[in-house]
């Protein structure tokens, strides 16, 4: 796969996802889709540098999503998804460090404030808090500025926000 990626794009390339890549159809009623592991395995083999789990993936529940991430080495990131029971602990890493040629980059994932409303079963996110994306973006960038060693040369933000989320985010940034 690495050779194929180099042939397609000889320039340094980051492979990023804003979610929606893994099948959610549960034909057996088991809480797991027959092709979910195959989809996750393919994502892992493709070598993504960062994956933001969107509403579609959150519908699996955090336990299933974490299982898939560990099993298939999926680099999940979400800067504004936190445990309610441990308010200082994010559910997934707030950012992922990646190389783009000689440049060091940080990829920050942000979910829209209403992502929980898009999840069919609210109990799946009962212990999860989706925080304000703009506040967490600023907080994460500040954290990156104080990394030991060398700071990233660039920051890349991947987001899954509906039109209202973008409006809110852009309105607050002025």
GROMACS .gro file of C-alpha atoms in nm:
model
  174
    1UNK     CA    1   0.000   0.000   0.000
    2UNK     CA    2   0.282   0.243   0.078
    3UNK     CA    3   0.428   0.188  -0.271
    4UNK     CA    4   0.087   0.244  -0.428
    5UNK     CA    5   0.039   0.568  -0.230
    6UNK     CA    6   0.383   0.692  -0.344
    7UNK     CA    7   0.299   0.613  -0.709
    8UNK     CA    8  -0.030   0.802  -0.682
    9UNK     CA    9   0.123   1.100  -0.509
   10UNK     CA   10   0.502   1.129  -0.498
   11UNK     CA   11   0.467   1.448  -0.292
   12UNK     CA   12   0.429   1.417   0.086
   13UNK     CA   13   0.064   1.338   0.157
   14UNK     CA   14  -0.155   1.330   0.467
   15UNK     CA   15  -0.450   1.096   0.465
   16UNK     CA   16  -0.726   1.236   0.688
   17UNK     CA   17  -1.091   1.153   0.749
   18UNK     CA   18  -1.383   1.342   0.898
   19UNK     CA   19  -1.576   1.023   0.960
   20UNK     CA   20  -1.847   0.830   0.785
   21UNK     CA   21  -1.607   0.568   0.648
   22UNK     CA   22  -1.725   0.265   0.848
   23UNK     CA   23  -2.046   0.075   0.778
   24UNK     CA   24  -2.319   0.118   1.039
   25UNK     CA   25  -2.575  -0.133   0.910
   26UNK     CA   26  -2.636  -0.400   1.174
   27UNK     CA   27  -2.822  -0.672   0.987
   28UNK     CA   28  -2.783  -0.923   1.270
   29UNK     CA   29  -2.904  -0.698   1.553
   30UNK     CA   30  -2.587  -0.771   1.750
   31UNK     CA   31  -2.464  -0.414   1.781
   32UNK     CA   32  -2.194  -0.492   1.525
   33UNK     CA   33  -2.212  -0.464   1.149
   34UNK     CA   34  -2.077  -0.764   0.956
   35UNK     CA   35  -1.857  -0.536   0.746
   36UNK     CA   36  -1.757  -0.293   1.022
   37UNK     CA   37  -1.435  -0.478   1.104
   38UNK     CA   38  -1.351  -0.504   0.733
   39UNK     CA   39  -1.402  -0.130   0.685
   40UNK     CA   40  -1.192  -0.048   0.991
   41UNK     CA   41  -0.919  -0.291   0.880
   42UNK     CA   42  -0.905  -0.121   0.539
   43UNK     CA   43  -0.874   0.222   0.703
   44UNK     CA   44  -0.593   0.092   0.922
   45UNK     CA   45  -0.405  -0.056   0.625
   46UNK     CA   46  -0.440   0.265   0.424
   47UNK     CA   47  -0.234   0.447   0.686
   48UNK     CA   48  -0.453   0.739   0.783
   49UNK     CA   49  -0.270   0.998   0.994
   50UNK     CA   50  -0.588   1.114   1.169
   51UNK     CA   51  -0.953   1.013   1.177
   52UNK     CA   52  -1.224   1.224   1.336
   53UNK     CA   53  -1.507   0.995   1.446
   54UNK     CA   54  -1.829   1.154   1.328
   55UNK     CA   55  -2.190   1.096   1.423
   56UNK     CA   56  -2.197   0.778   1.215
   57UNK     CA   57  -1.909   0.624   1.412
   58UNK     CA   58  -2.040   0.751   1.746
   59UNK     CA   59  -2.357   0.549   1.676
   60UNK     CA   60  -2.144   0.238   1.744
   61UNK     CA   61  -2.091   0.352   2.101
   62UNK     CA   62  -1.756   0.449   2.249
   63UNK     CA   63  -1.669   0.092   2.356
   64UNK     CA   64  -1.715  -0.049   2.005
   65UNK     CA   65  -1.537   0.247   1.846
   66UNK     CA   66  -1.244   0.208   2.087
   67UNK     CA   67  -1.231  -0.167   2.014
   68UNK     CA   68  -1.211  -0.099   1.640
   69UNK     CA   69  -0.947   0.171   1.687
   70UNK     CA   70  -0.722  -0.055   1.896
   71UNK     CA   71  -0.768  -0.363   1.681
   72UNK     CA   72  -0.703  -0.183   1.351
   73UNK     CA   73  -0.467   0.093   1.474
   74UNK     CA   74  -0.700   0.378   1.378
   75UNK     CA   75  -0.561   0.718   1.482
   76UNK     CA   76  -0.882   0.869   1.618
   77UNK     CA   77  -0.878   1.232   1.730
   78UNK     CA   78  -1.140   1.464   1.877
   79UNK     CA   79  -1.031   1.776   2.064
   80UNK     CA   80  -1.374   1.854   2.206
   81UNK     CA   81  -1.506   1.511   2.312
   82UNK     CA   82  -1.465   1.453   2.688
   83UNK     CA   83  -1.574   1.209   2.957
   84UNK     CA   84  -1.835   1.359   3.191
   85UNK     CA   85  -1.702   1.148   3.478
   86UNK     CA   86  -1.343   1.269   3.418
   87UNK     CA   87  -1.382   1.626   3.287
   88UNK     CA   88  -1.010   1.674   3.224
   89UNK     CA   89  -0.980   1.357   3.012
   90UNK     CA   90  -1.063   1.358   2.642
   91UNK     CA   91  -1.221   1.044   2.498
   92UNK     CA   92  -0.965   1.031   2.215
   93UNK     CA   93  -0.637   1.219   2.171
   94UNK     CA   94  -0.701   1.590   2.115
   95UNK     CA   95  -0.457   1.596   1.822
   96UNK     CA   96  -0.232   1.371   1.620
   97UNK     CA   97   0.121   1.462   1.522
   98UNK     CA   98   0.214   1.384   1.163
   99UNK     CA   99   0.501   1.445   0.923
  100UNK     CA  100   0.452   1.602   0.584
  101UNK     CA  101   0.793   1.571   0.425
  102UNK     CA  102   1.029   1.769   0.646
  103UNK     CA  103   0.744   1.959   0.809
  104UNK     CA  104   0.588   1.855   1.136
  105UNK     CA  105   0.214   1.897   1.159
  106UNK     CA  106  -0.056   1.858   1.416
  107UNK     CA  107  -0.403   1.746   1.312
  108UNK     CA  108  -0.687   1.860   1.537
  109UNK     CA  109  -1.032   1.702   1.507
  110UNK     CA  110  -1.347   1.895   1.602
  111UNK     CA  111  -1.706   1.778   1.630
  112UNK     CA  112  -2.008   2.004   1.603
  113UNK     CA  113  -2.190   2.090   1.924
  114UNK     CA  114  -2.506   1.900   1.817
  115UNK     CA  115  -2.335   1.576   1.713
  116UNK     CA  116  -2.492   1.395   2.010
  117UNK     CA  117  -2.839   1.475   1.872
  118UNK     CA  118  -2.749   1.283   1.556
  119UNK     CA  119  -2.681   0.960   1.749
  120UNK     CA  120  -2.984   0.728   1.744
  121UNK     CA  121  -2.943   0.598   2.097
  122UNK     CA  122  -2.863   0.882   2.343
  123UNK     CA  123  -2.751   0.624   2.602
  124UNK     CA  124  -2.445   0.553   2.385
  125UNK     CA  125  -2.313   0.900   2.470
  126UNK     CA  126  -2.459   0.936   2.819
  127UNK     CA  127  -2.113   0.974   2.975
  128UNK     CA  128  -1.974   1.194   2.695
  129UNK     CA  129  -1.964   1.572   2.670
  130UNK     CA  130  -1.919   1.754   2.338
  131UNK     CA  131  -1.756   2.086   2.425
  132UNK     CA  132  -1.752   2.412   2.233
  133UNK     CA  133  -1.533   2.351   1.924
  134UNK     CA  134  -1.384   2.701   1.913
  135UNK     CA  135  -1.286   2.700   2.282
  136UNK     CA  136  -1.125   2.358   2.248
  137UNK     CA  137  -0.951   2.455   1.924
  138UNK     CA  138  -0.787   2.753   2.094
  139UNK     CA  139  -0.698   2.543   2.398
  140UNK     CA  140  -0.542   2.270   2.183
  141UNK     CA  141  -0.341   2.517   1.973
  142UNK     CA  142  -0.214   2.673   2.295
  143UNK     CA  143  -0.113   2.327   2.418
  144UNK     CA  144   0.072   2.263   2.091
  145UNK     CA  145   0.268   2.587   2.136
  146UNK     CA  146   0.414   2.443   2.458
  147UNK     CA  147   0.504   2.095   2.340
  148UNK     CA  148   0.842   1.981   2.468
  149UNK     CA  149   1.094   1.968   2.187
  150UNK     CA  150   0.993   2.132   1.865
  151UNK     CA  151   0.650   2.273   1.793
  152UNK     CA  152   0.459   2.171   1.480
  153UNK     CA  153   0.524   2.378   1.169
  154UNK     CA  154   0.157   2.370   1.079
  155UNK     CA  155  -0.179   2.293   1.234
  156UNK     CA  156  -0.448   2.122   1.030
  157UNK     CA  157  -0.806   2.119   1.152
  158UNK     CA  158  -1.052   1.852   1.041
  159UNK     CA  159  -1.410   1.909   1.145
  160UNK     CA  160  -1.755   1.763   1.116
  161UNK     CA  161  -1.991   2.052   1.173
  162UNK     CA  162  -2.337   2.104   1.027
  163UNK     CA  163  -2.419   2.443   0.875
  164UNK     CA  164  -2.529   2.579   1.215
  165UNK     CA  165  -2.204   2.460   1.372
  166UNK     CA  166  -1.999   2.639   1.107
  167UNK     CA  167  -2.208   2.954   1.148
  168UNK     CA  168  -2.159   2.941   1.525
  169UNK     CA  169  -1.788   2.877   1.491
  170UNK     CA  170  -1.733   3.157   1.239
  171UNK     CA  171  -1.952   3.399   1.432
  172UNK     CA  172  -1.753   3.345   1.754
  173UNK     CA  173  -1.418   3.386   1.583
  174UNK     CA  174  -1.470   3.755   1.497
   0.00000   0.00000   0.00000
